[in-house]
Coordinates of C-alpha atoms and ligand atoms in Angstrom, one line a residue:
M571 CA -85.8 -84.3 -188.6
S572 CA -88.1 -87.2 -188.9
S573 CA -87.4 -89.7 -186.2
G574 CA -87.9 -92.7 -188.4
A575 CA -85.2 -91.5 -190.7
A576 CA -82.9 -90.5 -188.0
A577 CA -83.3 -93.9 -186.2
G578 CA -82.7 -95.8 -189.4
T579 CA -79.5 -94.2 -190.2
L580 CA -78.1 -94.6 -186.6
P581 CA -75.4 -97.2 -186.4
T582 CA -76.0 -100.3 -184.2
A583 CA -74.0 -100.8 -180.9
T584 CA -70.4 -101.1 -181.7
G585 CA -69.4 -103.0 -178.7
G586 CA -71.1 -106.2 -180.0
L587 CA -72.3 -108.9 -177.7
R588 CA -70.7 -108.8 -174.2
P589 CA -67.7 -111.0 -174.0
Q590 CA -67.9 -114.3 -172.2
T591 CA -65.6 -117.5 -172.0
N592 CA -67.1 -120.8 -172.8
A593 CA -66.4 -123.8 -175.0
C594 CA -66.5 -121.6 -178.2
R595 CA -65.6 -118.2 -176.9
V596 CA -62.5 -116.7 -175.1
S597 CA -62.2 -113.5 -173.3
V598 CA -58.8 -112.5 -172.1
E599 CA -59.0 -109.5 -169.7
L600 CA -56.3 -107.0 -170.2
S601 CA -56.8 -105.0 -167.0
G602 CA -53.9 -104.4 -164.7
L603 CA -50.9 -102.2 -165.1
W604 CA -50.4 -100.5 -168.5
T605 CA -47.8 -97.9 -169.5
L606 CA -48.6 -94.4 -170.1
R607 CA -47.0 -91.1 -171.6
F608 CA -48.3 -87.8 -171.4
D609 CA -47.0 -86.4 -174.9
D610 CA -48.3 -86.2 -178.3
R611 CA -45.4 -87.7 -180.1
D612 CA -46.2 -90.6 -182.3
W613 CA -46.0 -93.7 -180.2
H614 CA -48.2 -95.9 -182.1
A615 CA -45.6 -98.7 -182.6
G616 CA -44.8 -98.8 -178.9
I617 CA -44.0 -96.4 -176.0
R618 CA -40.5 -95.9 -174.7
D619 CA -39.9 -94.5 -171.1
G620 CA -43.6 -94.6 -170.1
I621 CA -44.8 -94.8 -166.4
P622 CA -47.1 -97.5 -164.9
V623 CA -50.7 -96.7 -164.5
G624 CA -53.6 -98.7 -163.5
V625 CA -56.4 -99.8 -165.9
P626 CA -59.3 -99.4 -165.4
G627 CA -58.8 -96.0 -163.9
S628 CA -58.6 -92.3 -164.8
W629 CA -55.0 -91.1 -164.8
N630 CA -55.9 -87.7 -163.0
D631 CA -55.7 -89.0 -159.5
Q632 CA -53.0 -91.7 -160.2
V633 CA -50.2 -89.6 -161.4
P634 CA -48.9 -86.7 -159.5
G635 CA -49.3 -83.4 -161.3
A636 CA -51.8 -84.9 -163.8
R637 CA -54.9 -83.9 -162.1
D638 CA -56.0 -81.4 -164.7
E639 CA -54.2 -83.3 -167.7
L640 CA -56.8 -84.2 -170.4
G641 CA -54.4 -85.6 -173.0
P642 CA -53.7 -86.7 -175.6
A643 CA -51.8 -89.4 -173.9
W644 CA -50.5 -92.8 -174.9
Y645 CA -51.3 -96.1 -173.3
E646 CA -49.4 -99.4 -174.0
R647 CA -50.2 -103.0 -172.8
R648 CA -48.2 -106.1 -173.8
F649 CA -49.8 -109.6 -173.9
E650 CA -49.5 -113.0 -175.4
P651 CA -52.8 -114.3 -176.7
P652 CA -54.1 -117.8 -176.6
P653 CA -54.3 -119.8 -179.9
L654 CA -57.0 -118.3 -182.3
A655 CA -57.6 -121.6 -183.9
G656 CA -59.2 -120.2 -187.0
R657 CA -61.6 -117.9 -184.9
E658 CA -62.0 -113.9 -185.0
A659 CA -60.6 -111.6 -182.6
V660 CA -61.3 -108.1 -181.5
I661 CA -60.2 -105.8 -178.7
R662 CA -63.1 -104.6 -176.7
F663 CA -63.1 -101.5 -174.7
G664 CA -65.8 -100.8 -171.9
S665 CA -65.0 -97.2 -172.0
V666 CA -62.3 -94.8 -173.1
C667 CA -62.8 -91.1 -172.2
Y668 CA -63.1 -89.4 -174.5
A669 CA -61.7 -90.5 -177.8
A670 CA -59.5 -93.5 -178.6
Q671 CA -57.3 -94.5 -181.5
V672 CA -56.0 -98.1 -181.5
W673 CA -53.1 -99.9 -182.8
L674 CA -51.7 -103.5 -182.4
N675 CA -48.0 -104.2 -183.3
G676 CA -47.8 -100.8 -185.2
T677 CA -51.0 -101.7 -187.3
W678 CA -54.0 -99.3 -187.2
L679 CA -57.1 -101.1 -185.7
G680 CA -59.7 -98.3 -185.4
S681 CA -61.0 -95.5 -183.3
H682 CA -64.1 -94.5 -181.3
E683 CA -65.4 -91.2 -180.1
G684 CA -67.3 -91.0 -176.8
G685 CA -66.9 -92.4 -173.2
H686 CA -68.8 -94.6 -171.2
L687 CA -69.8 -97.0 -174.1
P688 CA -68.1 -100.1 -175.3
F689 CA -66.5 -100.4 -178.8
A690 CA -64.6 -103.2 -180.5
V691 CA -61.9 -103.1 -183.0
P692 CA -61.1 -106.4 -185.2
C693 CA -57.6 -107.4 -184.4
E694 CA -56.9 -110.8 -185.8
D695 CA -54.9 -109.7 -188.9
A696 CA -52.6 -107.9 -186.8
L697 CA -52.4 -110.4 -183.8
T698 CA -49.1 -112.6 -183.6
D699 CA -48.4 -115.6 -181.7
G700 CA -45.8 -114.2 -179.3
E701 CA -45.8 -110.9 -177.5
N702 CA -48.3 -108.2 -178.9
V703 CA -48.1 -104.5 -178.4
L704 CA -51.3 -102.8 -177.9
V705 CA -51.2 -98.9 -178.1
V706 CA -54.1 -96.6 -177.4
R707 CA -54.1 -92.8 -177.9
V708 CA -56.5 -91.3 -175.6
D709 CA -57.8 -87.7 -176.0
G710 CA -59.8 -86.2 -173.1
R711 CA -59.7 -82.8 -174.4
L712 CA -62.8 -80.5 -174.0
A713 CA -64.2 -79.2 -177.2
R714 CA -67.6 -77.7 -178.3
D715 CA -68.1 -80.3 -180.9
R716 CA -68.0 -83.1 -178.4
V717 CA -70.7 -84.7 -176.3
P718 CA -70.7 -83.6 -173.6
P719 CA -69.3 -80.2 -174.8
G720 CA -66.6 -78.3 -173.2
M721 CA -65.2 -74.9 -173.4
V722 CA -68.6 -73.6 -174.3
P723 CA -69.3 -69.8 -175.1
P724 CA -70.3 -67.6 -172.2
G725 CA -74.1 -67.9 -171.6
Q726 CA -74.3 -71.5 -172.8
S727 CA -73.2 -72.9 -169.5
H728 CA -75.6 -73.7 -166.7
G729 CA -74.1 -72.3 -163.7
R730 CA -70.9 -70.7 -162.6
A731 CA -67.4 -71.2 -164.2
F732 CA -65.4 -74.3 -163.5
Y733 CA -61.8 -75.2 -164.2
P734 CA -61.4 -77.4 -166.3
D735 CA -63.7 -75.4 -168.4
V736 CA -66.9 -77.7 -168.5
P737 CA -70.6 -76.6 -168.4
Y738 CA -71.4 -79.4 -166.3
D739 CA -71.0 -80.4 -162.5
F740 CA -68.5 -83.2 -162.6
F741 CA -64.8 -83.6 -163.2
P742 CA -64.0 -84.6 -166.8
F743 CA -61.8 -87.5 -165.8
A744 CA -59.9 -89.2 -168.7
G745 CA -58.4 -92.6 -169.3
I746 CA -59.2 -96.1 -169.9
H747 CA -62.1 -96.4 -167.5
R748 CA -63.5 -99.9 -167.9
R749 CA -62.5 -103.3 -168.7
T750 CA -60.5 -104.0 -171.9
E751 CA -60.6 -107.5 -173.3
L752 CA -59.2 -109.5 -176.2
V753 CA -62.2 -111.4 -177.3
I754 CA -62.0 -114.4 -179.5
T755 CA -65.2 -115.7 -181.1
P756 CA -66.0 -118.4 -183.8
K757 CA -66.3 -117.0 -187.4
D758 CA -69.8 -116.4 -188.4
G759 CA -71.1 -117.1 -184.8
I760 CA -73.8 -115.5 -182.9
A761 CA -73.5 -111.7 -183.7
D762 CA -76.2 -110.3 -181.7
L763 CA -79.1 -111.2 -179.4
R764 CA -82.3 -109.5 -178.6
V765 CA -84.7 -110.3 -175.9
Q766 CA -88.0 -108.5 -175.8
T767 CA -90.8 -108.8 -173.3
A768 CA -94.5 -108.0 -173.6
R769 CA -97.2 -108.3 -170.9
D770 CA -99.5 -111.3 -171.2
G771 CA -102.1 -111.4 -168.5
D772 CA -100.1 -111.7 -165.2
G773 CA -97.1 -113.1 -166.9
A774 CA -95.1 -112.2 -169.9
V775 CA -94.2 -113.3 -173.4
V776 CA -90.5 -113.4 -174.3
R777 CA -89.4 -113.1 -177.9
V778 CA -85.8 -113.9 -178.8
V779 CA -84.0 -112.8 -181.8
A780 CA -80.6 -114.3 -182.5
D781 CA -78.6 -112.8 -185.3
A782 CA -76.6 -115.9 -186.3
G783 CA -76.5 -116.1 -190.1
D784 CA -77.1 -119.7 -191.5
G785 CA -77.3 -122.6 -189.3
D786 CA -79.5 -124.2 -186.6
V787 CA -80.3 -122.0 -183.6
R788 CA -81.4 -123.8 -180.5
L789 CA -82.8 -121.9 -177.4
S790 CA -83.2 -123.0 -174.0
L791 CA -84.4 -121.2 -170.9
D792 CA -82.9 -122.6 -167.6
G793 CA -82.1 -125.8 -169.4
A794 CA -85.4 -126.4 -171.0
P795 CA -85.7 -125.9 -174.8
I796 CA -88.0 -123.1 -176.0
G797 CA -89.0 -121.5 -179.2
T798 CA -88.4 -118.0 -180.3
E799 CA -91.5 -117.0 -178.4
H800 CA -92.1 -118.2 -174.9
R801 CA -94.6 -117.4 -172.1
V802 CA -93.3 -117.0 -168.5
D803 CA -95.9 -117.0 -165.6
R804 CA -95.8 -114.5 -163.0
H805 CA -93.6 -116.6 -160.6
G806 CA -90.8 -116.4 -163.2
L807 CA -91.0 -112.5 -163.6
W808 CA -88.2 -110.2 -162.3
S809 CA -89.1 -107.5 -159.8
P810 CA -87.2 -105.7 -156.9
A811 CA -89.0 -107.9 -154.5
N812 CA -88.0 -111.1 -156.4
P813 CA -85.1 -110.3 -158.7
R814 CA -85.4 -113.7 -160.5
L815 CA -82.9 -114.2 -163.3
H816 CA -82.9 -116.9 -165.8
V817 CA -80.3 -118.3 -168.1
L818 CA -81.1 -118.2 -172.0
D819 CA -78.7 -120.5 -173.8
V820 CA -78.3 -120.0 -177.5
E821 CA -76.6 -122.7 -179.4
L822 CA -75.7 -122.5 -183.1
S823 CA -74.7 -125.5 -185.0
R824 CA -74.0 -126.1 -188.7
G825 CA -74.0 -129.6 -190.4
G826 CA -74.6 -131.2 -186.8
A827 CA -71.5 -129.6 -185.4
L828 CA -71.6 -127.0 -182.6
V829 CA -70.3 -123.6 -183.8
D830 CA -71.1 -121.2 -181.1
R831 CA -72.8 -120.8 -177.7
Y832 CA -73.7 -117.7 -175.8
A833 CA -75.4 -117.6 -172.4
L834 CA -77.3 -114.6 -171.4
R835 CA -78.3 -114.2 -167.7
C836 CA -81.6 -112.1 -168.0
G837 CA -84.7 -111.1 -166.1
I838 CA -88.1 -111.0 -167.6
R839 CA -90.4 -108.2 -166.7
T840 CA -92.6 -105.6 -168.5
V841 CA -92.6 -101.8 -168.2
E842 CA -95.4 -99.6 -169.2
V843 CA -96.7 -96.1 -168.7
A844 CA -100.4 -96.0 -168.4
G845 CA -102.1 -92.5 -167.5
D846 CA -100.1 -91.2 -164.7
E847 CA -98.7 -94.4 -163.6
L848 CA -95.5 -96.5 -164.2
L849 CA -96.4 -100.1 -164.3
L850 CA -93.8 -103.0 -163.5
N851 CA -95.4 -106.3 -164.6
G852 CA -98.8 -104.6 -164.7
A853 CA -98.6 -103.2 -161.2
A854 CA -98.0 -99.5 -160.3
V855 CA -94.5 -98.8 -159.0
R856 CA -92.8 -95.8 -157.6
L857 CA -89.1 -95.4 -157.9
R858 CA -87.1 -94.5 -154.7
G859 CA -83.3 -94.0 -155.1
F860 CA -80.5 -91.9 -156.1
G861 CA -78.6 -90.3 -159.1
R862 CA -75.4 -91.9 -159.1
H863 CA -72.0 -90.9 -160.5
E864 CA -69.1 -93.4 -161.1
D865 CA -66.6 -91.6 -159.0
F866 CA -64.3 -93.0 -156.3
P867 CA -61.0 -91.8 -154.7
V868 CA -57.9 -92.7 -156.8
L869 CA -60.0 -94.7 -159.4
G870 CA -61.6 -91.4 -160.8
R871 CA -64.2 -92.6 -163.2
G872 CA -62.5 -96.1 -163.3
A873 CA -64.9 -99.0 -162.8
H874 CA -64.3 -101.5 -160.1
P875 CA -66.7 -104.2 -159.2
A876 CA -66.2 -103.8 -155.4
V877 CA -67.4 -100.2 -155.6
A878 CA -70.4 -101.2 -157.9
A879 CA -71.2 -103.8 -155.3
A880 CA -70.7 -101.8 -152.2
D881 CA -72.8 -98.9 -153.8
L882 CA -75.7 -101.0 -154.8
H883 CA -75.7 -102.9 -151.4
L884 CA -75.8 -99.5 -149.7
M885 CA -78.7 -98.4 -151.9
R886 CA -80.6 -101.6 -150.9
Q887 CA -79.9 -101.2 -147.3
A888 CA -81.3 -97.7 -147.5
G889 CA -84.5 -99.1 -148.8
A890 CA -84.1 -97.7 -152.4
N891 CA -85.4 -99.6 -155.4
S892 CA -83.7 -97.7 -158.2
F893 CA -81.0 -95.3 -159.4
R894 CA -80.3 -93.2 -162.5
T895 CA -76.9 -93.5 -164.2
A896 CA -76.2 -89.8 -164.2
H897 CA -74.8 -88.4 -166.4
Y898 CA -73.8 -91.2 -168.7
P899 CA -74.3 -95.0 -169.1
C900 CA -72.8 -96.9 -166.2
D901 CA -70.4 -99.9 -166.3
E902 CA -71.9 -103.2 -167.4
E903 CA -70.9 -105.0 -164.2
T904 CA -72.9 -102.4 -162.2
L905 CA -75.9 -103.4 -164.3
D906 CA -75.1 -107.0 -163.3
V907 CA -75.5 -106.0 -159.8
A908 CA -78.6 -104.2 -160.3
D909 CA -80.1 -107.0 -162.2
Q910 CA -79.2 -109.5 -159.2
L911 CA -80.3 -107.0 -156.4
G912 CA -83.5 -106.0 -158.0
L913 CA -82.7 -102.3 -158.5
M914 CA -84.5 -100.6 -161.4
V915 CA -82.4 -98.3 -163.4
I916 CA -82.9 -95.3 -165.5
A917 CA -80.1 -95.4 -168.0
E918 CA -78.8 -91.9 -169.1
T919 CA -76.7 -91.2 -172.2
P920 CA -73.6 -88.9 -172.1
A921 CA -75.6 -85.9 -173.5
V922 CA -75.4 -83.5 -170.5
A923 CA -75.3 -79.8 -171.0
L924 CA -76.1 -79.8 -174.7
Y925 CA -76.8 -76.4 -176.1
F926 CA -78.0 -75.3 -179.6
G927 CA -77.8 -73.0 -182.5
D928 CA -74.1 -72.7 -183.0
A929 CA -72.0 -74.2 -185.8
D930 CA -71.3 -77.4 -183.8
S931 CA -74.9 -78.0 -182.7
R932 CA -75.9 -80.5 -185.4
R933 CA -72.7 -82.5 -184.8
R934 CA -73.5 -82.7 -181.1
Q935 CA -77.0 -83.8 -181.9
E936 CA -75.6 -86.6 -184.3
L937 CA -73.2 -87.7 -181.4
A938 CA -76.1 -87.7 -179.0
L939 CA -78.2 -89.8 -181.4
R940 CA -75.3 -92.2 -181.8
F941 CA -74.6 -92.6 -178.2
L942 CA -78.1 -93.2 -177.4
A943 CA -78.2 -96.0 -180.1
E944 CA -74.9 -97.5 -178.6
M945 CA -76.4 -97.5 -175.0
I946 CA -79.7 -99.0 -176.2
G947 CA -77.8 -101.6 -178.2
R948 CA -75.6 -102.5 -175.0
D949 CA -78.5 -102.3 -172.4
R950 CA -81.7 -103.4 -174.3
N951 CA -81.8 -106.9 -172.8
R952 CA -81.5 -105.8 -169.2
A953 CA -84.3 -106.4 -166.9
C954 CA -83.0 -103.8 -164.4
V955 CA -83.1 -100.9 -167.0
I956 CA -86.7 -99.7 -167.1
G957 CA -86.2 -96.4 -168.8
W958 CA -84.0 -94.2 -171.0
S959 CA -83.0 -90.7 -170.1
V960 CA -81.8 -89.3 -173.4
A961 CA -80.3 -86.1 -172.1
N962 CA -79.7 -84.1 -168.8
E963 CA -80.5 -80.4 -168.5
P964 CA -80.1 -79.3 -172.1
R965 CA -80.1 -75.4 -172.6
M966 CA -83.5 -74.7 -173.7
N967 CA -82.9 -71.2 -174.8
H968 CA -83.0 -71.9 -178.5
P969 CA -86.0 -73.1 -180.7
L970 CA -83.8 -76.1 -181.9
A971 CA -83.6 -77.5 -178.3
A972 CA -87.2 -78.6 -178.2
E973 CA -86.9 -80.2 -181.6
A974 CA -83.7 -81.9 -180.6
M975 CA -85.2 -83.5 -177.4
R976 CA -88.2 -84.7 -179.5
E977 CA -85.7 -86.2 -182.0
L978 CA -83.9 -88.1 -179.2
C979 CA -87.1 -89.3 -177.5
E980 CA -88.5 -90.6 -180.7
A981 CA -85.2 -92.3 -181.6
A982 CA -85.2 -94.0 -178.2
R983 CA -88.6 -95.2 -178.8
A984 CA -87.8 -96.4 -182.4
L985 CA -84.9 -98.3 -181.2
D986 CA -86.7 -99.8 -178.1
G987 CA -90.4 -99.6 -177.9
T988 CA -90.5 -101.4 -174.6
R989 CA -89.3 -98.7 -172.2
P990 CA -90.4 -95.2 -171.6
A991 CA -88.0 -92.3 -172.6
G992 CA -87.6 -88.8 -171.4
Y993 CA -84.9 -86.2 -170.7
A994 CA -84.1 -84.6 -167.3
T995 CA -84.9 -81.0 -167.2
D996 CA -84.4 -78.1 -164.8
L997 CA -86.7 -75.9 -166.7
P998 CA -90.3 -77.1 -166.3
G999 CA -92.7 -75.9 -168.7
T1000 CA -90.4 -75.6 -171.7
A1001 CA -91.3 -77.0 -175.1
G1002 CA -90.2 -80.5 -176.0
I1003 CA -91.5 -82.2 -172.8
E1004 CA -94.5 -83.5 -174.8
A1005 CA -92.2 -85.9 -176.5
A1006 CA -91.3 -87.4 -173.2
D1007 CA -93.2 -90.5 -171.7
I1008 CA -92.4 -89.3 -168.3
V1009 CA -91.3 -85.8 -167.2
F1010 CA -88.0 -86.0 -165.5
L1011 CA -87.5 -83.1 -163.2
N1012 CA -84.4 -81.7 -161.7
S1013 CA -85.5 -79.2 -159.0
Y1014 CA -83.5 -77.5 -156.2
P1015 CA -85.7 -75.2 -154.1
G1016 CA -84.3 -74.8 -150.7
W1017 CA -80.8 -74.7 -152.4
Y1018 CA -80.3 -72.7 -155.5
T1019 CA -83.6 -70.9 -155.0
H1020 CA -85.2 -70.2 -151.7
P1021 CA -81.9 -70.8 -149.8
G1022 CA -82.3 -71.6 -146.1
R1023 CA -86.1 -71.7 -146.4
L1024 CA -87.2 -75.2 -146.2
D1025 CA -90.9 -74.3 -145.6
V1026 CA -91.1 -72.1 -148.7
A1027 CA -89.1 -74.6 -150.7
E1028 CA -91.5 -77.4 -149.8
A1029 CA -94.3 -75.3 -151.1
A1030 CA -92.5 -74.3 -154.1
L1031 CA -91.7 -77.9 -155.1
G1032 CA -95.4 -79.0 -154.5
D1033 CA -96.4 -75.9 -156.9
T1034 CA -93.9 -76.8 -159.6
L1035 CA -95.1 -80.5 -159.6
D1036 CA -98.8 -79.5 -159.7
R1037 CA -98.3 -77.1 -162.5
L1038 CA -96.1 -79.4 -164.6
H1039 CA -98.7 -82.2 -164.2
Q1040 CA -101.6 -80.0 -165.1
R1041 CA -99.9 -78.8 -168.3
H1042 CA -98.6 -82.0 -169.5
R1043 CA -101.0 -84.7 -168.1
K1044 CA -98.3 -87.3 -167.7
P1045 CA -96.3 -89.0 -165.0
V1046 CA -93.6 -86.8 -163.2
M1047 CA -90.4 -88.1 -161.9
L1048 CA -88.3 -86.1 -159.6
T1049 CA -84.9 -87.1 -161.0
E1050 CA -82.9 -84.7 -158.9
F1051 CA -83.4 -82.8 -155.6
G1052 CA -81.1 -82.3 -152.5
A1053 CA -78.7 -80.0 -150.6
D1054 CA -75.0 -80.0 -150.1
A1055 CA -73.9 -81.2 -146.6
M1056 CA -70.5 -81.0 -145.2
P1057 CA -69.8 -84.2 -143.3
G1058 CA -69.6 -83.4 -139.7
A1059 CA -71.5 -80.0 -140.0
H1060 CA -74.3 -79.7 -137.7
A1061 CA -76.8 -76.9 -136.7
D1062 CA -80.1 -76.6 -134.9
P1063 CA -82.3 -75.2 -136.3
P1064 CA -80.8 -76.6 -139.5
S1065 CA -78.9 -74.3 -141.8
M1066 CA -77.5 -74.9 -145.3
W1067 CA -74.5 -77.1 -145.7
T1068 CA -75.2 -79.1 -142.5
E1069 CA -76.3 -82.7 -142.3
E1070 CA -79.6 -81.7 -140.6
Y1071 CA -80.7 -79.4 -143.4
Q1072 CA -79.8 -82.0 -146.1
A1073 CA -81.8 -84.8 -144.2
D1074 CA -84.8 -82.5 -143.5
L1075 CA -84.9 -81.2 -147.1
I1076 CA -85.0 -84.8 -148.3
E1077 CA -87.7 -85.8 -145.8
R1078 CA -89.9 -82.9 -146.7
F1079 CA -89.5 -83.4 -150.5
L1080 CA -90.3 -87.1 -150.2
R1081 CA -93.6 -86.0 -148.3
V1082 CA -94.5 -83.5 -151.1
A1083 CA -93.9 -86.3 -153.7
A1084 CA -95.7 -89.0 -151.9
A1085 CA -98.9 -86.8 -151.5
R1086 CA -99.1 -86.6 -155.4
D1087 CA -100.1 -89.9 -157.2
F1088 CA -98.8 -88.7 -160.5
V1089 CA -95.2 -88.6 -159.1
V1090 CA -93.8 -92.0 -160.1
G1091 CA -90.4 -91.5 -158.5
T1092 CA -87.9 -89.6 -156.2
H1093 CA -84.1 -89.9 -156.8
V1094 CA -82.1 -88.0 -154.3
W1095 CA -79.2 -86.1 -155.7
A1096 CA -76.7 -87.7 -155.1
F1097 CA -75.9 -91.1 -153.9
A1098 CA -72.3 -90.0 -152.9
D1099 CA -70.2 -86.9 -152.9
F1100 CA -68.3 -86.5 -156.2
A1101 CA -65.4 -84.8 -157.7
T1102 CA -66.0 -81.5 -159.8
G1103 CA -63.9 -79.0 -161.3
Q1104 CA -62.7 -76.0 -159.2
A1105 CA -65.4 -73.4 -158.6
D1106 CA -66.4 -71.0 -156.0
H1107 CA -69.4 -73.1 -155.0
R1108 CA -67.6 -76.4 -154.9
P1109 CA -65.4 -76.5 -151.8
Q1110 CA -62.6 -78.9 -152.1
S1111 CA -63.7 -79.5 -155.8
L1112 CA -66.4 -81.9 -154.5
N1113 CA -70.2 -81.8 -154.8
F1114 CA -71.4 -82.4 -151.3
K1115 CA -74.9 -83.4 -152.1
G1116 CA -74.0 -87.0 -151.5
V1117 CA -76.0 -89.0 -148.9
F1118 CA -72.7 -90.7 -148.4
T1119 CA -69.3 -89.2 -148.3
R1120 CA -67.0 -89.8 -151.5
D1121 CA -65.4 -92.8 -149.5
R1122 CA -69.0 -93.9 -148.7
R1123 CA -69.3 -93.0 -145.0
P1124 CA -73.0 -92.3 -144.2
K1125 CA -74.3 -88.8 -143.5
L1126 CA -77.4 -88.1 -141.3
A1127 CA -79.5 -88.4 -144.5
A1128 CA -78.6 -92.0 -145.1
R1129 CA -80.2 -93.2 -141.8
R1130 CA -83.1 -90.8 -142.3
L1131 CA -83.7 -92.3 -145.7
R1132 CA -83.6 -95.8 -144.3
E1133 CA -86.2 -95.1 -141.8
L1134 CA -88.5 -93.5 -144.4
W1135 CA -87.9 -95.8 -147.3
Q1136 CA -87.9 -99.2 -145.2
A1137 CA -91.3 -98.4 -144.2
T1138 CA -92.4 -98.0 -147.8
A1139 CA -93.6 -101.0 -149.8
A1140 CA -92.0 -101.6 -153.2
T1141 CA -95.2 -101.0 -154.9
R1142 CA -98.0 -98.7 -153.9
Ligands
BDP914 C1 -78.2 -80.3 -161.5 C2 -77.4 -81.2 -162.4 C3 -76.3 -82.0 -161.6 C4 -75.6 -81.2 -160.6 C5 -76.7 -80.6 -159.6 C6 -76.0 -79.8 -158.5 O1 -78.0 -82.2 -163.2 O2 -75.4 -82.5 -162.5 O3 -74.6 -81.9 -159.9 O4 -77.4 -79.8 -160.3 O5 -75.8 -78.6 -158.8 O6 -78.8 -79.4 -162.0 O7 -75.7 -80.3 -157.5

């Protein structure tokens, strides 16, 4: 399992360059009302007697009786395209959960496995001038050979049983979850773009690689021509205090005629791990923020820019400077907001609750590697993304587990040597952590252990952090900690499930972390309450560890965090 070989065989991002509309390119958004059918007859040529359903959105909370439905189901959308004028066309999906098969006018276009990541299928041969019928078969069923896995054998699940039968703590929403676009681009145009930064004194050097075949490529930054290497001084760098974004323009011409153009709005900054510190633009930084699910009433896991903007504004208002996209890559528009507001992001793959040693474990690992490559391919030019989380809470009870985590961390570094990689573990001290650049720790004293004992929990957390650091001698980030709080529940002295208990636990744990220089960040679990399957420990099928309710009303902890975090500088 050499990482070099593994990385070399990984496919590149299948979503391609993010769509945009300009003089050379057209993106037609296909969001809106689609038609849906919940049966598995063959509807690839077009659906009869379907029902209306909103896209993006999960079907589960839109259609009465479909809450636990995971498909397969069929979606249809009719549209008239603008003239192709000799250009290429693809249909690009931002995320379909979990597997998609796509037809246009009865012609097979392609398929994709895995949610939360974009993919594009070429369509110009099937496209007609008039009305076109786009059909997508969506399969959200749970299976052991999928990532994340479902219906796992007893003993391979983290906690208690859920319905639907998932080994992770969030609802397995299904549907077309993000933007779908008809994307028209010039033939042999700009296929890919890579912007890498390296520290140079108190500024940074940017290297731009444009994959554009033959032709003249001209680059400019904020309107001024630049070469493929360009120095930016400290005033031009992106940071939470000054989230400065530049516009990188790429123009491709052949024989003196403009063939293609692409404008990338990007921040320029560097990230390094040095000793026990995480450095942003050469200065030590500590992350303060949340783990955030994409979850909202009615939308399910469907992306909406208003929710993304509202959430990240609330984070900023609380004084947060970062979040983790638990437990899958977030929507691209959310990253736009993060870039603009100066929120640092740990981007996580969909590899949650992996387990090892059965007949499907190599397939799951191949999928985890593929999804990691797709995520890095999509997000590698983002200033806001400052680290990769290659997995969340894998089962470490098999010797292959440590090897798998090593392989994923090494693959992340081979694909992108400019950001630290790690995986979130709830089992400190297990093998495989040495492959991580930062130890990402999920820890729940005061909740799953030491219930009701905040004093004991505080000491236990300090002890875990110290042992972890002594053993691994690298920075530690507390990627999860928290307590469920029922909105409106109060007690004095605080007791479990009350808003006071949650706020006090968070305050104590922030203090424990602040007292240790090697702790480079604290992310409260979670930003907002979120939907789970049904389980004895999940009242109303919700995880109540949110600092905000599912509809984004603040709990006591929101104000407490604001008081604590607003007093903290962005860097130490
Ligand atoms: C952590 C998991 C997270 C859960 C959380 C909890 O990473 O997905 O939601 O526990 O139980 O271990 O609240």
